[in-house]
C-alpha atoms as one frame of an Amber mdcrd trajectory, in Angstrom:
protein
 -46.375  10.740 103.242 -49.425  10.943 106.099 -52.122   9.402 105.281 -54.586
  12.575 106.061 -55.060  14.701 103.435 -53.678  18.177 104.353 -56.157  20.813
 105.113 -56.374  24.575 105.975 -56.354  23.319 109.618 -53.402  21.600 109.443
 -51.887  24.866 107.321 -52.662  26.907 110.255 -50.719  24.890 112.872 -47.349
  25.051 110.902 -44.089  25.975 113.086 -41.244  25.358 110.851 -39.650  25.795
 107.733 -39.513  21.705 107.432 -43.158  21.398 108.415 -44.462  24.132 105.402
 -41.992  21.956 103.089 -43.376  18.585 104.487 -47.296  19.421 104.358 -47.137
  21.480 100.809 -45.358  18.584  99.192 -48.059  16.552  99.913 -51.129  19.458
  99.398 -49.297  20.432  95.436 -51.047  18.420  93.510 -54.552  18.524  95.164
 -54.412  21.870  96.003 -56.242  23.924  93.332 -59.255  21.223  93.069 -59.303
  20.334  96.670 -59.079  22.750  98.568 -59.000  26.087  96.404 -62.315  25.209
  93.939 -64.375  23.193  97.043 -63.979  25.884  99.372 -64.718  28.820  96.841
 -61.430  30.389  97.464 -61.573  34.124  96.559 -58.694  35.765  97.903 -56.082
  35.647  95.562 -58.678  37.134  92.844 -59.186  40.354  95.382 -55.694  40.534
  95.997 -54.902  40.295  92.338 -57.656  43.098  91.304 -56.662  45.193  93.674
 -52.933  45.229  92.580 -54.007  46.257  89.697 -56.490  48.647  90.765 -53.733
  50.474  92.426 -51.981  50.657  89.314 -49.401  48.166  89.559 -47.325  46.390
  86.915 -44.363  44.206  85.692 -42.271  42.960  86.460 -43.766  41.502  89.370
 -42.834  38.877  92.150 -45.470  36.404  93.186 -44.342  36.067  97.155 -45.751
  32.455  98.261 -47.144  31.821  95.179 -48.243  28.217  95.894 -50.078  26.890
  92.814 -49.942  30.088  90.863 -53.450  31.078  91.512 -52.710  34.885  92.379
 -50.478  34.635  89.009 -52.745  33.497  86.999 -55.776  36.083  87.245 -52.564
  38.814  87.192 -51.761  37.338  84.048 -55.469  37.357  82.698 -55.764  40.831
  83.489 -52.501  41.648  81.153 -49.858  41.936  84.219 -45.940  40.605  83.419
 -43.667  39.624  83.296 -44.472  37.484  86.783 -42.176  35.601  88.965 -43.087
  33.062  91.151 -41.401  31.995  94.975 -42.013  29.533  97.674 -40.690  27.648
  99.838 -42.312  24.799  98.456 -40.791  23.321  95.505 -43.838  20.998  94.800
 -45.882  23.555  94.760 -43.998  25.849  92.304 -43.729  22.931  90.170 -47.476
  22.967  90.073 -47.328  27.064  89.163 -44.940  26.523  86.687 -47.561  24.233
  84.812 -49.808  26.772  84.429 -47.330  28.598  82.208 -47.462  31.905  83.153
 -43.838  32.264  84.873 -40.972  34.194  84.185 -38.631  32.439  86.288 -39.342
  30.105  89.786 -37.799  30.811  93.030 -38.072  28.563  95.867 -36.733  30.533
  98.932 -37.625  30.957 103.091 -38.318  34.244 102.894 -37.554  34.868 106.517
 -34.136  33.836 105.080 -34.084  36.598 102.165 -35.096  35.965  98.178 -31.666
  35.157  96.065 -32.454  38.287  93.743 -31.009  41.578  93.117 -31.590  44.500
  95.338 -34.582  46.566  93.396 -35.049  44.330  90.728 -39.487  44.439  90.951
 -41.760  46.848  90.273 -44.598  45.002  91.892 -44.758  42.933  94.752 -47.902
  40.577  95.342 -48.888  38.035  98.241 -52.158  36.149  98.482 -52.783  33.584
 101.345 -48.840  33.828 102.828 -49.358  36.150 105.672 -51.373  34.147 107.903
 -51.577  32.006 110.948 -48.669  29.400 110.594 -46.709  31.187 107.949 -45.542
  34.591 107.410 -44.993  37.710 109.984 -44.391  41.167 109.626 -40.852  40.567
 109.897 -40.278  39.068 106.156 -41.544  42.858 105.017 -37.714  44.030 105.017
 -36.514  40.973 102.473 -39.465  42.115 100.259 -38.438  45.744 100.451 -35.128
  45.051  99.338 -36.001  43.767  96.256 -38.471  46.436  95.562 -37.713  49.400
  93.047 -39.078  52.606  94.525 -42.240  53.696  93.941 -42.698  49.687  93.445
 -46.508  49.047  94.385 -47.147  46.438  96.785 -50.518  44.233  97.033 -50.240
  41.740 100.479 -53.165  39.870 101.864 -52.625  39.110 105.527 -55.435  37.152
 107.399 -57.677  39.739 109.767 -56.886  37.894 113.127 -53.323  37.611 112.223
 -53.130  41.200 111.669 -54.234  41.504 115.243 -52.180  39.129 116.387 -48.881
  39.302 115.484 -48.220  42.864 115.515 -48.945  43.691 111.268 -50.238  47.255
 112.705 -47.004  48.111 114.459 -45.130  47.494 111.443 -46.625  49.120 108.646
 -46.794  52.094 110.949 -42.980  51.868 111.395 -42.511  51.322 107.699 -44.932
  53.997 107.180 -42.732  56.888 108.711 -40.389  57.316 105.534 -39.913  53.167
 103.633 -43.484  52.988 102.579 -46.214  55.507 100.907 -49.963  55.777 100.530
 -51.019  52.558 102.855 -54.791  51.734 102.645 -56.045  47.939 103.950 -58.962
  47.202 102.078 -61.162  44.105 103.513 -62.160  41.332 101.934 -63.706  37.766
 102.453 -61.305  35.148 102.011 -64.302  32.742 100.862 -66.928  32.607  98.046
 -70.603  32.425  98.822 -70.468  28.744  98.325 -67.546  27.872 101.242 -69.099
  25.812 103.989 -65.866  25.332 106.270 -65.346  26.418 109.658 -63.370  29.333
 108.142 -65.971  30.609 105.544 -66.695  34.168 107.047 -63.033  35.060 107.879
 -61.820  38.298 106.610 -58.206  39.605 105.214 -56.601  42.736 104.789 -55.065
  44.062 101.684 -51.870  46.213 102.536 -51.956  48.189  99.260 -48.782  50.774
  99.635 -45.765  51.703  97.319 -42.128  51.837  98.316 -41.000  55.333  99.165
């Protein structure tokens, strides 16, 4: 194990499955204290609301759901059943904890999710679609396992939006696999975050499967 403690820097400047594995093995069991309550981390409570704001429901799949912070406010607000992936099995160990889990699935999801075609009516992502981690190219494994009409809630970080070509692809998607797309912007941070990374913005992609 390094002796740094892993940070959102070090998050950003992932490359490879084996480095995501390597850095949230050691982040798992500081993660909702140390990084998620001292940097007022808001994101997964917009993405969350705003799921359900759109009318979504259970059962749902939690894509990258880390500690099982997006989870848990879904569950508080009376969404489930709820399953949980990652590709981090210390970290789902951590969500599992919290006790709000159907089932845990630790999966690559450039590499697919081990579950039945169509088997969720609700798709969810907070903090995965970001610099270092996911593309616009893992939106195909998580429309296979959508039911249509299934509504989706993904945050995806404002600059990588830009950057990688998010745009392109819901506009692709747009022409006949997804249906009513709005992107809704919020701040990733609370009032009380003081990192370099305080005022950055994300983008909820709030559509339904056609």
């Amino acid at each position: 194990m390094s002796d740094k403690t892993p940070d959102l820097h070090a998050a950003y400047a992932l490359d490879s499955p084996e480095d995501h594995k390597r850095l949230y093995a050691e982040w798992a069991g500081d993660y909702d204290e140390g990084f998620a309550t001292r940097e007022d981390y808001q994101l997964h409570i917009h993405t969350a609301r705003a799921f359900v704001g759109a009318g979504g429901q259970g059962p749902v799949l939690d894509v990258g759901a880390g500690t099982g912070l997006c989870g848990a406010v879904l569950a508080r607000l009376g969404v489930g059943p709820i399953d949980a992936t990652d590709i981090s099995a210390e970290m789902l160990d951590q969500a599992m904890r919290k006790d709000i889990y159907r089932d845990a699935i630790e999966a690559d999801l450039n590499e697919g999710i081990p579950v039945p075609r169509e088997s969720y009516s609700g798709i969810v992502s907070s903090g995965s679609f970001t610099h270092g981690h996911l593309g616009p190219e893992a939106l195909t494994a998580l429309l296979r396992v959508a039911r249509p009409g299934a509504q989706f809630a993904l945050s995806i970080n404002a600059q990588h939006y830009e950057k990688v070509g998010f745009a392109e692809a819901l506009h692709r998607l747009a022409q006949g696999q997804i249906r009513n797309l709005t992107l809704p912007e919020v701040r990733i941070y609370g009032d009380l975050a003081s990192g370099p990374n305080k005022d950055d913005t994300a983008l909820i992609a709030l559509f339904e499967r056609a």
